[in-house]
CSV table of C-alpha atoms in Angstrom, one decimal:
chain,number,residue,atom,x,y,z
A,120,TYR,CA,0.0,0.0,0.0
A,121,GLY,CA,3.0,2.2,0.5
A,122,ARG,CA,0.9,4.6,2.4
A,123,GLY,CA,2.5,6.9,5.0
A,124,GLU,CA,2.2,5.6,8.5
A,125,LYS,CA,0.4,8.9,9.1
A,126,GLU,CA,-2.8,7.9,7.3
A,127,MET,CA,-2.7,4.4,8.6
A,128,ASN,CA,-2.4,5.6,12.2
A,129,VAL,CA,-5.2,8.1,11.9
A,130,ILE,CA,-7.6,5.3,10.7
A,131,ARG,CA,-6.3,2.7,13.2
A,132,ASN,CA,-6.7,5.1,16.2
A,133,PHE,CA,-10.0,6.3,15.1
A,134,LEU,CA,-11.4,2.8,14.9
A,135,ARG,CA,-9.8,1.6,18.2
A,136,GLU,CA,-11.1,4.7,20.1
A,137,HIS,CA,-14.7,4.1,18.7
A,138,ILE,CA,-14.9,0.4,18.9
A,139,CYS,CA,-13.2,0.0,22.4
A,140,GLY,CA,-14.9,3.2,23.7
A,141,LYS,CA,-18.3,2.0,22.3
A,142,LYS,CA,-18.6,5.4,20.8
A,143,ALA,CA,-20.4,6.2,17.6
A,144,GLY,CA,-18.9,8.5,15.1
A,145,SER,CA,-18.0,9.1,11.4
A,146,LEU,CA,-14.9,9.3,9.3
A,147,TYR,CA,-14.6,10.5,5.7
A,148,LEU,CA,-11.6,9.4,3.5
A,149,SER,CA,-11.1,11.3,0.3
A,150,GLY,CA,-8.3,11.2,-2.3
A,151,ALA,CA,-7.8,10.7,-6.0
A,152,PRO,CA,-8.3,7.1,-7.4
A,153,GLY,CA,-5.4,4.6,-6.7
A,154,THR,CA,-4.2,6.4,-3.6
A,155,GLY,CA,-4.7,3.4,-1.4
A,156,LYS,CA,-7.9,4.6,0.6
A,157,THR,CA,-9.9,1.3,0.4
A,158,ALA,CA,-6.8,-1.0,0.6
A,159,CYS,CA,-5.5,0.7,3.7
A,160,LEU,CA,-8.9,0.6,5.4
A,161,SER,CA,-9.5,-3.1,4.5
A,162,ARG,CA,-6.0,-4.0,5.8
A,163,ILE,CA,-6.6,-2.2,9.2
A,164,LEU,CA,-10.0,-3.8,9.6
A,165,GLN,CA,-8.5,-7.2,9.0
A,166,ASP,CA,-5.8,-6.6,11.7
A,167,LEU,CA,-8.3,-5.3,14.2
A,168,LYS,CA,-10.6,-8.3,13.6
A,169,LYS,CA,-7.8,-10.4,15.2
A,170,GLU,CA,-7.2,-8.1,18.1
A,171,LEU,CA,-10.6,-6.6,19.0
A,172,LYS,CA,-13.9,-8.4,19.7
A,173,GLY,CA,-17.4,-6.9,19.7
A,174,PHE,CA,-17.7,-5.2,16.3
A,175,LYS,CA,-19.3,-6.1,13.1
A,176,THR,CA,-18.1,-4.8,9.7
A,177,ILE,CA,-20.4,-4.1,6.8
A,178,MET,CA,-18.7,-3.0,3.5
A,179,LEU,CA,-20.7,-1.7,0.6
A,180,ASN,CA,-19.5,-0.3,-2.7
A,181,CYS,CA,-22.1,2.3,-3.7
A,182,MET,CA,-21.1,1.9,-7.3
A,183,SER,CA,-23.1,-1.3,-7.3
A,184,LEU,CA,-26.3,0.3,-6.2
A,185,ARG,CA,-29.2,1.1,-8.6
A,186,SER,CA,-29.9,4.4,-7.0
A,187,ALA,CA,-28.9,6.4,-3.9
A,188,GLN,CA,-32.0,5.2,-2.0
A,189,ALA,CA,-30.9,1.6,-2.6
A,190,VAL,CA,-28.2,2.0,0.0
A,191,PHE,CA,-30.8,1.4,2.9
A,192,PRO,CA,-32.2,-1.9,1.8
A,193,ALA,CA,-28.6,-3.0,1.1
A,194,ILE,CA,-27.5,-2.1,4.7
A,195,ALA,CA,-30.8,-3.7,6.1
A,196,GLN,CA,-29.9,-6.9,4.3
A,197,GLU,CA,-26.4,-6.9,6.0
A,198,ILE,CA,-27.5,-5.8,9.4
A,199,CYS,CA,-30.7,-7.7,9.9
A,200,GLN,CA,-30.0,-10.5,7.5
A,201,GLU,CA,-33.7,-10.5,6.9
A,202,GLY,CA,-34.1,-12.1,3.5
A,203,VAL,CA,-37.7,-12.9,4.3
A,204,SER,CA,-39.9,-9.9,5.2
A,205,ARG,CA,-37.8,-6.8,4.5
A,206,PRO,CA,-40.0,-3.9,5.5
A,207,ALA,CA,-40.0,-1.1,3.0
A,208,GLY,CA,-39.7,2.7,3.1
A,209,LYS,CA,-40.4,4.3,6.5
A,210,ASP,CA,-40.7,1.0,8.3
A,211,MET,CA,-37.4,-0.1,7.1
A,212,MET,CA,-35.7,3.1,8.2
A,213,ARG,CA,-37.3,2.9,11.6
A,214,LYS,CA,-36.2,-0.7,11.9
A,215,LEU,CA,-32.6,0.2,10.9
A,216,GLU,CA,-32.5,3.1,13.4
A,217,ASN,CA,-33.9,0.9,16.2
A,218,HIS,CA,-31.4,-1.8,15.4
A,219,MET,CA,-28.4,0.7,15.5
A,220,THR,CA,-29.6,2.3,18.8
A,221,ALA,CA,-30.6,-1.0,20.7
A,222,GLU,CA,-29.2,-1.3,24.0
A,223,LYS,CA,-27.5,-4.6,23.3
A,224,GLY,CA,-25.3,-5.5,20.3
A,225,PRO,CA,-21.9,-5.1,18.9
A,226,MET,CA,-20.5,-1.8,17.5
A,227,ILE,CA,-21.3,-1.6,13.7
A,228,VAL,CA,-18.6,-0.4,11.3
A,229,LEU,CA,-20.3,0.6,8.2
A,230,VAL,CA,-18.0,1.3,5.3
A,231,LEU,CA,-19.4,3.0,2.2
A,232,ASP,CA,-16.9,3.0,-0.7
A,233,GLU,CA,-17.5,5.4,-3.6
A,234,MET,CA,-19.8,7.3,-1.4
A,235,ASP,CA,-20.1,10.2,-3.8
A,236,GLN,CA,-22.4,8.0,-5.9
A,237,LEU,CA,-25.0,8.7,-3.2
A,238,ASP,CA,-24.9,12.4,-3.8
A,239,SER,CA,-28.1,12.7,-5.7
A,240,LYS,CA,-30.2,15.8,-6.0
A,241,GLY,CA,-33.1,16.2,-3.8
A,242,GLN,CA,-32.5,13.2,-1.7
A,243,ASP,CA,-31.2,13.3,1.7
A,244,VAL,CA,-29.4,10.0,1.7
A,245,LEU,CA,-26.1,11.3,2.8
A,246,TYR,CA,-27.5,13.5,5.5
A,247,THR,CA,-29.4,10.6,6.9
A,248,LEU,CA,-26.3,8.4,7.0
A,249,PHE,CA,-24.1,11.0,8.6
A,250,GLU,CA,-26.8,11.7,11.2
A,251,TRP,CA,-27.1,8.1,12.3
A,252,PRO,CA,-24.0,8.1,14.5
A,253,TRP,CA,-25.5,11.0,16.5
A,254,LEU,CA,-28.8,9.3,17.3
A,255,SER,CA,-28.8,8.7,21.0
A,256,ASN,CA,-27.3,5.4,22.0
A,257,SER,CA,-26.2,4.8,18.4
A,258,ARG,CA,-23.7,2.0,17.9
A,259,LEU,CA,-22.7,3.2,14.4
A,260,VAL,CA,-19.2,3.9,13.2
A,261,LEU,CA,-19.6,5.3,9.7
A,262,ILE,CA,-16.7,5.4,7.3
A,263,GLY,CA,-17.2,7.0,3.9
A,264,ILE,CA,-14.7,6.8,1.1
A,265,ALA,CA,-14.7,8.9,-2.2
A,266,ASN,CA,-12.6,10.6,-4.7
A,267,THR,CA,-14.0,14.0,-4.1
A,268,LEU,CA,-12.5,16.1,-1.4
A,269,ASP,CA,-15.3,18.6,-1.2
A,270,LEU,CA,-18.2,16.2,-0.8
A,271,THR,CA,-18.6,17.2,2.8
A,272,ASP,CA,-18.5,21.1,2.1
A,273,ARG,CA,-20.7,20.8,-0.9
A,274,ILE,CA,-23.5,18.7,0.3
A,275,LEU,CA,-23.2,18.5,4.1
A,276,PRO,CA,-23.5,22.2,5.0
A,277,ARG,CA,-26.3,21.1,7.5
A,278,LEU,CA,-23.8,19.0,9.2
A,279,GLN,CA,-21.3,21.8,9.4
A,280,ALA,CA,-24.1,23.7,11.3
A,281,ARG,CA,-24.4,20.8,13.7
A,282,GLU,CA,-20.9,20.7,15.0
A,283,LYS,CA,-21.5,17.2,16.5
A,284,CYS,CA,-22.4,15.5,13.1
A,285,LYS,CA,-19.3,16.6,11.3
A,286,PRO,CA,-17.3,13.6,10.1
A,287,ARG,CA,-13.6,13.4,10.9
A,288,LEU,CA,-11.8,14.1,7.5
A,289,LEU,CA,-8.7,12.4,6.2
A,290,ASN,CA,-7.4,13.2,2.7
A,291,PHE,CA,-5.0,10.8,0.9
A,292,PRO,CA,-2.6,12.8,-1.1
A,293,PRO,CA,-1.5,11.4,-4.5
A,294,TYR,CA,1.5,9.1,-4.1
A,295,THR,CA,4.9,10.7,-4.6
A,296,LYS,CA,7.5,9.4,-7.0
A,297,ASN,CA,9.3,7.6,-4.1
A,298,GLN,CA,6.2,5.9,-2.7
A,299,ILE,CA,5.4,4.6,-6.2
A,300,ALA,CA,8.9,3.3,-6.8
A,301,THR,CA,8.8,1.5,-3.5
A,302,ILE,CA,5.5,-0.1,-4.1
A,303,LEU,CA,6.5,-1.3,-7.6
A,304,GLN,CA,9.7,-2.7,-6.2
A,305,ASP,CA,7.8,-4.5,-3.4
A,306,ARG,CA,5.2,-5.9,-5.8
A,307,LEU,CA,7.9,-7.1,-8.2
A,308,ASN,CA,9.8,-8.8,-5.4
A,309,GLN,CA,6.6,-10.6,-4.3
A,310,VAL,CA,5.7,-11.9,-7.7
A,311,SER,CA,8.8,-13.5,-9.1
A,312,ARG,CA,12.4,-14.0,-9.0
A,313,ASP,CA,13.0,-14.4,-12.7
A,314,TRP,CA,11.8,-11.0,-13.6
A,315,VAL,CA,14.2,-8.1,-13.5
A,316,VAL,CA,12.8,-4.6,-14.0
A,317,ASP,CA,15.8,-2.4,-14.0
A,318,ASP,CA,15.9,0.4,-11.4
A,319,ALA,CA,16.1,3.2,-13.9
A,320,ALA,CA,12.9,1.8,-15.6
A,321,ILE,CA,11.1,1.7,-12.2
A,322,GLN,CA,12.2,5.3,-11.3
A,323,PHE,CA,11.1,6.5,-14.8
A,324,CYS,CA,7.7,4.9,-14.4
A,325,ALA,CA,7.3,6.3,-10.9
A,326,ARG,CA,8.2,9.8,-12.1
A,327,LYS,CA,5.9,9.9,-15.0
A,328,VAL,CA,2.8,8.6,-13.0
A,329,SER,CA,3.4,10.8,-10.0
A,330,ALA,CA,3.6,13.9,-12.2
A,331,VAL,CA,0.2,13.3,-13.6
A,332,SER,CA,-2.0,11.5,-11.1
A,333,GLY,CA,0.0,9.7,-8.3
A,334,ASP,CA,-2.4,6.8,-9.0
A,335,VAL,CA,-0.4,3.7,-8.2
A,336,ARG,CA,-2.7,1.5,-10.2
A,337,LYS,CA,-1.6,3.3,-13.3
A,338,ALA,CA,2.1,2.5,-12.4
A,339,LEU,CA,1.4,-1.1,-11.8
A,340,ASP,CA,-0.5,-1.3,-15.2
A,341,VAL,CA,2.4,0.2,-17.0
A,342,CYS,CA,4.8,-2.3,-15.5
A,343,ARG,CA,2.5,-5.2,-16.3
A,344,ARG,CA,2.2,-4.1,-19.9
A,345,ALA,CA,6.0,-3.8,-20.2
A,346,ILE,CA,6.5,-7.2,-18.8
A,347,GLU,CA,4.0,-8.5,-21.4
A,348,ILE,CA,6.0,-6.9,-24.3
A,349,VAL,CA,9.2,-8.4,-23.2
A,350,GLU,CA,7.5,-11.8,-22.6
A,351,SER,CA,6.2,-11.9,-26.2
A,352,ASP,CA,9.6,-10.8,-27.5
A,353,VAL,CA,11.2,-13.7,-25.6
A,354,LYS,CA,8.7,-16.1,-26.9
A,355,SER,CA,9.0,-15.1,-30.5
A,356,GLN,CA,12.7,-15.4,-30.3
A,357,THR,CA,12.6,-18.9,-28.8
A,358,ILE,CA,9.9,-20.1,-31.2
A,359,LEU,CA,11.8,-19.0,-34.2
A,360,LYS,CA,15.1,-20.7,-33.4
A,361,PRO,CA,15.6,-24.1,-35.1
A,362,LEU,CA,15.2,-27.0,-32.6
A,363,SER,CA,18.9,-27.9,-32.8
A,364,GLU,CA,19.8,-24.6,-31.4
A,365,CYS,CA,17.5,-24.6,-28.4
A,366,LYS,CA,19.8,-25.3,-25.5
A,367,SER,CA,18.9,-27.1,-22.4
A,368,PRO,CA,15.9,-25.9,-20.2
A,369,SER,CA,18.3,-24.1,-17.9
A,370,GLU,CA,18.6,-21.5,-20.6
A,371,SER,CA,15.1,-20.3,-19.7
A,372,LEU,CA,16.5,-19.3,-16.2
A,373,VAL,CA,18.1,-16.3,-17.6
A,374,PRO,CA,16.3,-13.3,-16.0
A,375,LYS,CA,14.0,-11.5,-18.3
A,376,GLN,CA,15.0,-7.8,-18.4
A,377,VAL,CA,12.5,-5.0,-18.6
A,378,GLY,CA,14.3,-1.8,-19.3
A,379,LEU,CA,13.5,1.9,-19.6
A,380,ILE,CA,12.8,1.5,-23.2
A,381,HIS,CA,10.0,-0.9,-22.6
A,382,ILE,CA,8.5,1.2,-19.9
A,383,SER,CA,8.6,4.4,-22.2
A,384,GLN,CA,7.1,2.3,-25.0
A,385,VAL,CA,4.0,1.6,-22.8
A,386,ILE,CA,3.8,5.0,-21.4
A,387,SER,CA,3.8,6.6,-24.8
A,388,GLU,CA,1.0,4.3,-25.9
A,389,VAL,CA,-1.1,5.0,-22.8
A,390,ASP,CA,-3.7,7.6,-23.7
A,391,GLY,CA,-1.6,9.3,-26.3
A,392,ASN,CA,1.1,10.2,-23.9
A,393,ARG,CA,-0.9,11.9,-21.2
A,394,MET,CA,1.7,10.8,-18.8
A,395,THR,CA,4.2,13.4,-20.0
A,396,LEU,CA,1.8,16.3,-19.7
A,397,SER,CA,2.9,17.6,-16.4
A,398,ARG,CA,6.1,19.6,-16.0
A,399,GLU,CA,8.8,17.3,-14.7
A,400,GLY,CA,8.7,17.0,-10.9
A,401,ALA,CA,5.7,19.2,-10.6
A,402,GLN,CA,4.9,19.3,-6.9
A,403,ASP,CA,1.5,20.6,-7.9
A,404,SER,CA,-1.4,18.3,-7.1
A,405,PHE,CA,-3.3,19.8,-10.0
A,406,PRO,CA,-1.2,19.9,-13.2
A,407,LEU,CA,-1.1,23.1,-15.2
A,408,GLN,CA,-2.8,21.7,-18.3
A,409,GLN,CA,-5.8,20.5,-16.2
A,410,LYS,CA,-6.1,23.9,-14.6
A,411,ILE,CA,-6.1,25.7,-18.0
A,412,LEU,CA,-8.8,23.2,-19.2
A,413,VAL,CA,-11.0,23.9,-16.2
A,414,CYS,CA,-10.5,27.6,-16.6
A,415,SER,CA,-11.4,27.4,-20.3
A,416,LEU,CA,-14.5,25.5,-19.5
A,417,LEU,CA,-15.6,27.9,-16.8
A,418,LEU,CA,-15.1,30.9,-19.2
A,419,LEU,CA,-16.9,29.1,-21.9
A,420,THR,CA,-20.0,28.2,-19.9
A,421,ARG,CA,-20.1,31.8,-18.6
A,422,GLN,CA,-19.9,33.3,-22.0
A,423,LEU,CA,-22.4,30.9,-23.7
A,424,LYS,CA,-24.6,30.8,-20.6
A,425,ILE,CA,-25.0,27.0,-20.8
A,426,LYS,CA,-23.9,24.3,-18.4
A,427,GLU,CA,-22.7,21.8,-20.9
A,428,VAL,CA,-20.4,22.2,-24.0
A,429,THR,CA,-19.0,19.8,-26.5
A,430,LEU,CA,-15.3,18.8,-26.2
A,431,GLY,CA,-14.8,20.2,-29.7
A,432,LYS,CA,-15.9,23.7,-28.5
A,433,LEU,CA,-14.0,23.3,-25.2
A,434,TYR,CA,-10.8,22.3,-27.0
A,435,GLU,CA,-11.0,25.3,-29.3
A,436,ALA,CA,-11.3,27.7,-26.4
A,437,TYR,CA,-8.5,25.9,-24.5
A,438,SER,CA,-6.2,26.1,-27.6
A,439,ASN,CA,-6.9,29.8,-27.8
A,440,VAL,CA,-6.2,30.3,-24.2
A,441,CYS,CA,-2.9,28.4,-24.5
A,442,ARG,CA,-1.9,30.3,-27.5
A,443,LYS,CA,-2.5,33.6,-25.8
A,444,GLN,CA,-0.6,32.6,-22.7
A,445,GLN,CA,2.1,31.0,-24.8
A,446,VAL,CA,1.7,27.6,-23.2
A,447,ALA,CA,2.0,24.5,-25.4
A,448,ALA,CA,-1.5,23.0,-25.9
A,449,VAL,CA,-2.0,19.2,-25.8
A,450,ASP,CA,-3.9,17.7,-28.7
A,451,GLN,CA,-7.6,16.9,-28.7
A,452,SER,CA,-7.4,13.2,-27.7
A,453,GLU,CA,-5.1,14.1,-24.8
A,454,CYS,CA,-7.6,16.8,-23.9
A,455,LEU,CA,-10.2,14.0,-23.6
A,456,SER,CA,-7.8,12.1,-21.3
A,457,LEU,CA,-7.3,15.2,-19.1
A,458,SER,CA,-11.1,15.5,-18.9
A,459,GLY,CA,-11.2,11.9,-17.8
A,460,LEU,CA,-8.6,12.7,-15.0
A,461,LEU,CA,-10.7,15.7,-14.0
A,462,GLU,CA,-13.8,13.6,-14.0
A,463,ALA,CA,-12.2,11.1,-11.7
A,464,ARG,CA,-11.4,14.0,-9.3
A,465,GLY,CA,-15.1,15.0,-9.4
A,466,ILE,CA,-14.4,18.4,-11.0
A,467,LEU,CA,-15.9,17.7,-14.5
A,468,GLY,CA,-18.8,15.5,-15.7
A,469,LEU,CA,-18.4,13.8,-19.1
A,470,LYS,CA,-21.0,12.2,-21.4
A,471,LYS,CA,-18.9,10.2,-23.8
A,472,ASN,CA,-19.7,10.0,-27.5
A,473,LYS,CA,-18.3,7.8,-30.3
A,474,GLU,CA,-16.9,10.9,-31.8
A,475,THR,CA,-14.5,12.5,-29.4
A,476,ARG,CA,-15.4,16.1,-30.2
A,477,PHE,CA,-19.0,15.5,-29.5
A,478,THR,CA,-18.4,14.3,-26.0
A,479,LYS,CA,-20.3,16.6,-23.6
A,480,VAL,CA,-18.4,18.3,-20.8
A,481,SER,CA,-19.8,20.0,-17.7
A,482,LEU,CA,-18.5,21.5,-14.5
A,483,LYS,CA,-19.5,19.4,-11.3
A,484,ILE,CA,-18.4,22.0,-8.7
A,485,GLU,CA,-19.3,25.6,-7.9
A,486,GLU,CA,-17.3,28.4,-9.5
A,487,LYS,CA,-16.1,29.6,-6.1
A,488,GLU,CA,-14.8,26.1,-5.4
A,489,ILE,CA,-13.0,26.1,-8.8
A,490,GLU,CA,-11.3,29.4,-8.1
A,491,ARG,CA,-10.2,28.0,-4.8
A,492,ALA,CA,-8.9,24.8,-6.3
A,493,LEU,CA,-6.9,26.7,-8.9
A,494,LYS,CA,-4.6,28.2,-6.5
A,495,ASP,CA,-2.0,29.2,-9.0
A,496,LYS,CA,-3.1,32.8,-8.9
A,497,ALA,CA,-0.6,34.3,-11.4
A,498,LEU,CA,-1.3,32.5,-14.7
A,499,ILE,CA,-4.8,31.3,-13.8
A,500,GLY,CA,-5.9,34.5,-12.4
A,501,ASN,CA,-4.7,36.2,-15.5
A,502,ILE,CA,-6.7,33.7,-17.8
A,503,LEU,CA,-9.8,34.3,-15.7
A,504,ALA,CA,-9.4,38.1,-15.8
A,505,ILE,CA,-8.8,38.3,-19.5
A,506,GLY,CA,-11.5,35.9,-20.5
A,507,LEU,CA,-11.6,34.0,-23.8
A,508,PRO,CA,-9.5,35.3,-26.6
């Protein structure tokens, strides 16, 4: 998981304090995809199972639900294991609340992964969930996990007003280059002895991935693909040799080398090179091209007074802004990849279309939020001030 001890300890201490102290509460883990949120939590829960008695864990992935409302029957099924007569609607809610506040019974740790899926307009699903730990005698420890940082500011202002109901927040920052390199190395050591991925290749992969997203799954994918490339090269060479030249089986024990060249081959295939977009070693959690893209979209939706624009239109505006600011623009397919990264962070909404330029793009967060997120005041402030060329 390569996660700093810091995040692990916060989660561990939170759970210990609430389970041992029989004290209800809520924790919200946020962070970009592939930053180890779910993996860390699952591992800590496994460890605690061995060490602490008297708690029950329920893990639900909200992606798998038909609707936000469907979370309640899903919880009921886990908690009450009532396959037979599951009461509906208000009855079910009453039953759930009674169950969670009953005198007797273990602490309940309810983990909702991809919790931002429950953020549906006009339904108070998230409020209800975050208020449960504060019912009197509640035994619920609620843990929400999501990619968006601002979920709590955006949809839980009512909780902010009720000091008690505010969840404890923990953000998982994107993995750094060194963390990614360590994870890759560990993973490779676990898998096999006959694979050598040379250190320069690992460092290169880690540097590229940390510059764009810090998503360790991307880095693992890149290595996996590089290994496949080498594997098929080795196979084709062996197959093509005349039998007489194939030496003893021990020949196959030669370590298979994955070098920088293989890694960079994979990276340049991935999404038309989006890995290289960020300035080398950018310490910015929000790469420049992404910022310019969001700015361009903000300006465009203001100018056209519509919420949603096509990628073609957005790309045109973005290219003009780049030209005016003398920043190199990425091409249209990379623009789509960037939009995908921004969608994963909960900043943009995308409606895909077979034709890239007809993909629809919209902003998912308030303008004020955007201006806060685009902290780089100089260039971005300038773009916002000047407006579209």
